[in-house]
CSV table of C-alpha atoms in Angstrom, one decimal:
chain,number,residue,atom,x,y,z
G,1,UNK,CA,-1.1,-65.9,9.5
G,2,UNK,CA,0.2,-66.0,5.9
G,3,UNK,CA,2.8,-63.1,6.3
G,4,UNK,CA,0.4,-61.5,3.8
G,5,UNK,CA,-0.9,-58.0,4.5
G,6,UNK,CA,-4.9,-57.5,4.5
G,7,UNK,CA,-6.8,-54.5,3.2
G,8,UNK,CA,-10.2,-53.7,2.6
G,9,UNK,CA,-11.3,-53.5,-0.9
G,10,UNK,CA,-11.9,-49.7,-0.9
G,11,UNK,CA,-8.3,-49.6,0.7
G,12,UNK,CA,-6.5,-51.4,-2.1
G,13,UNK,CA,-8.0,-49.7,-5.1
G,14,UNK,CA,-6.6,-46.1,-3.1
G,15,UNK,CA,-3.6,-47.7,-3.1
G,16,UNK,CA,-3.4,-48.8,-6.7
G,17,UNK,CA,-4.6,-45.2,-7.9
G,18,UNK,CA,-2.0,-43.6,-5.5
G,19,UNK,CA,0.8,-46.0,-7.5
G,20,UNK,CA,-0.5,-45.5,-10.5
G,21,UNK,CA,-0.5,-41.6,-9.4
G,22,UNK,CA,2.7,-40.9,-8.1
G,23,UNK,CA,4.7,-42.8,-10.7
G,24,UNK,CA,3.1,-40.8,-13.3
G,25,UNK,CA,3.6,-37.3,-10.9
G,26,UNK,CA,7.1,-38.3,-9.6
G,27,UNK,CA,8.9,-36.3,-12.5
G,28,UNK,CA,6.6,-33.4,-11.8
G,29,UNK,CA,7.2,-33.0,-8.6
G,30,UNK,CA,10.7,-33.3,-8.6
G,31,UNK,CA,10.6,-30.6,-11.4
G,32,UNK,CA,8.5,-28.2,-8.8
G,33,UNK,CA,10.3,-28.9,-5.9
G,34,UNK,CA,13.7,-29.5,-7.0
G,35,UNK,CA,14.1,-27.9,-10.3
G,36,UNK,CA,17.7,-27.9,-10.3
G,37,UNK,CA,20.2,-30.7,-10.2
G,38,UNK,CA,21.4,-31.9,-7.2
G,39,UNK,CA,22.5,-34.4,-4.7
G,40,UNK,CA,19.2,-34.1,-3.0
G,41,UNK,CA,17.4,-34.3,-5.9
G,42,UNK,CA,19.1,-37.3,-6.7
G,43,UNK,CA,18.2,-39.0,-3.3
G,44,UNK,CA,14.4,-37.8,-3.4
G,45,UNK,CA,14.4,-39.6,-6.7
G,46,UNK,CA,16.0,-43.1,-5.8
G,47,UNK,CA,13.7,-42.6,-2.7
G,48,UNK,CA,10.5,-42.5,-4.5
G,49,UNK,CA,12.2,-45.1,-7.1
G,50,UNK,CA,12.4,-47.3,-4.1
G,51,UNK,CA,9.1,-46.2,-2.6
G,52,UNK,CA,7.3,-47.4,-6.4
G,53,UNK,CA,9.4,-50.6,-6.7
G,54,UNK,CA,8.4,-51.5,-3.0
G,55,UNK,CA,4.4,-50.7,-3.0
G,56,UNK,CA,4.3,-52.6,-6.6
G,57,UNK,CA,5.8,-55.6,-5.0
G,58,UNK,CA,3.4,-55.5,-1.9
G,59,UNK,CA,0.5,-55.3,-4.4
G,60,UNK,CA,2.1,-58.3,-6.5
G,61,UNK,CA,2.9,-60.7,-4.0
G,62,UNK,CA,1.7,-59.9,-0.7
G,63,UNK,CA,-1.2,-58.3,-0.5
G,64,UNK,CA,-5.2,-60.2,0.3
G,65,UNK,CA,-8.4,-58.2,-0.1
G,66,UNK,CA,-10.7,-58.8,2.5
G,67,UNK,CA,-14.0,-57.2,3.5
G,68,UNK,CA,-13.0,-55.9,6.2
G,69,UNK,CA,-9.6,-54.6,7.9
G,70,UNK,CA,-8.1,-52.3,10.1
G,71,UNK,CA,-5.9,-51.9,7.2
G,72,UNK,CA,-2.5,-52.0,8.7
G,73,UNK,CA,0.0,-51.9,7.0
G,74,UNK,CA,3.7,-53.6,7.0
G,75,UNK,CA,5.9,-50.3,6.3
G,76,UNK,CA,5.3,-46.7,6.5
G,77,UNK,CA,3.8,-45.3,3.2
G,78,UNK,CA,2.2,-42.1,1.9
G,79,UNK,CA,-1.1,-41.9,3.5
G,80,UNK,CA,0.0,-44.2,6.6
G,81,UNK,CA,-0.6,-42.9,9.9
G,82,UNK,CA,2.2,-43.9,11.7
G,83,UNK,CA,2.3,-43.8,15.8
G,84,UNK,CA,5.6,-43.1,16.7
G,85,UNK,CA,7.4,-43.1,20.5
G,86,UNK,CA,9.9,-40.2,21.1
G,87,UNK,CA,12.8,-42.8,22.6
G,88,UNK,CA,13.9,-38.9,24.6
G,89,UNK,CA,10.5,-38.7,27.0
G,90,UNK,CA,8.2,-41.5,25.9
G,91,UNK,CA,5.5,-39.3,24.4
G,92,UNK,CA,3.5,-41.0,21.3
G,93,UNK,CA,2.4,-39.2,18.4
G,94,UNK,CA,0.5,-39.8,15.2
G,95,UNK,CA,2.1,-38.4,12.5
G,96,UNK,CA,-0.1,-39.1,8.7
G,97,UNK,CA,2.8,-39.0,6.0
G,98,UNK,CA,1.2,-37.0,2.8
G,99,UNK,CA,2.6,-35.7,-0.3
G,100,UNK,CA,3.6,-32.5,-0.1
G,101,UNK,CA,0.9,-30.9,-1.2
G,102,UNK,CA,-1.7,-32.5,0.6
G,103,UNK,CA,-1.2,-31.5,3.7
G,104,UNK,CA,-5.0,-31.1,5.1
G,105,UNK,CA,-4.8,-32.0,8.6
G,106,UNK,CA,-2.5,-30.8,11.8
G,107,UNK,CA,-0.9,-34.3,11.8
G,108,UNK,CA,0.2,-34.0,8.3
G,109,UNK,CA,3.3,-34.7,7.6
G,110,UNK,CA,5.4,-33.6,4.0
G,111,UNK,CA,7.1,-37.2,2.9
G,112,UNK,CA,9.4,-34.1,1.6
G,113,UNK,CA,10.0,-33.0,5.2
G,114,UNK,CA,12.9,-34.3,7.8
G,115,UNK,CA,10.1,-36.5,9.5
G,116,UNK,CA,8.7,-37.5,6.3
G,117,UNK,CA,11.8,-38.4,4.7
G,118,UNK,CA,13.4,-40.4,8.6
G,119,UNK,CA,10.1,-42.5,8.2
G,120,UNK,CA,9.0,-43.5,4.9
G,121,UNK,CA,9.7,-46.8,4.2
G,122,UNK,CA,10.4,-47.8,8.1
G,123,UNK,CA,8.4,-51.4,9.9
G,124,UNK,CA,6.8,-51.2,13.1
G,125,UNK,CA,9.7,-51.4,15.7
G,126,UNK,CA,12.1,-49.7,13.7
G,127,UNK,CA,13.9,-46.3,15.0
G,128,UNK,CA,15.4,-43.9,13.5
G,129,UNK,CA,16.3,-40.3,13.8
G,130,UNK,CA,14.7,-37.1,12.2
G,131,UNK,CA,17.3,-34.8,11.7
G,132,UNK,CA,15.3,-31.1,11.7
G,133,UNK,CA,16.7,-27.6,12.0
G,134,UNK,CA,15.5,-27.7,15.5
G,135,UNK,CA,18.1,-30.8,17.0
G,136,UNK,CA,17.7,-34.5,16.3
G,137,UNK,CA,14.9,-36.5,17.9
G,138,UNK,CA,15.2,-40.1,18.1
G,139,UNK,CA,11.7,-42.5,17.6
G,140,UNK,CA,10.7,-45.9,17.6
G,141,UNK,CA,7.8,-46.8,15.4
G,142,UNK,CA,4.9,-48.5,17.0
G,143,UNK,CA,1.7,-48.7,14.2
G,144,UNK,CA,1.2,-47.6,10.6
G,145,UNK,CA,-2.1,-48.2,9.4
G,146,UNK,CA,-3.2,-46.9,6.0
G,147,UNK,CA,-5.5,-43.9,6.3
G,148,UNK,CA,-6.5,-42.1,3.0
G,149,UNK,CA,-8.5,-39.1,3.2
């Protein structure tokens, strides 16, 4: 294997119209949900800087369209469905990271939301900790796959 990552054809023009799509809604929505200056305005911006900079690349250099694929993908994006292990009990969980207002199903989770934000941008084996109201939970990543509705 090439290193490359593989994506069906219906798969890759998504992705393409998601890019093309949330760089031109990015200052939109951090008008709606951050309207006023501040530090975490400033991070949800360098975040989804980083987010853009990081899918164009994959599309540029790394990416091969095949007819067929179980379309996983190398890091967790919007619209990946991530199975994650909680390192606390062992349970897995698939968690879909969506923008934040499209969450449709009961796996949805805001990329605006402590879960969203600990995972976007994470590989498979990565962990990391979601720091919610509720106490910290600890996870290790185990798939992403890219799942649009």
């Amino acid at each position: 294997m090439s290193g490359k990552t593989e994506l069906s054809r219906v798969i890759f023009e998504k992705l393409i119209n998601h890019l093309v799509n949330i760089e031109e809604d990015k200052n939109n929505l951090l008008q709606e949900y951050f309207p006023v200056p501040s530090k975490e305005r400033d991070g949800i911006s360098y975040l989804l800087e980083k987010y853009i900079a990081k899918i164009d690349h994959l599309i540029r250099n790394d990416l091969i369209v095949v007819q067929s694929s179980d379309n996983s993908f190398p890091f967790v994006a919007m619209y990946c469905e991530v199975e994650v292990q909680d390192l606390e009990n062992g349970e897995i969980e698939k968690l879909r990271i969506v923008p934040p207002f499209k969450n449709d199903e009961s796996n949805d989770v805001s990329f605006l939301s402590p879960a969203g934000k600990a995972l976007l941008l994470k590989n498979i084996g990565d962990e990391t900790v979601v720091k919610a109201p509720g106490g910290e939970s600890h996870y290790r990543i185990k798939t992403i796959k890219l799942r649009y509705p």
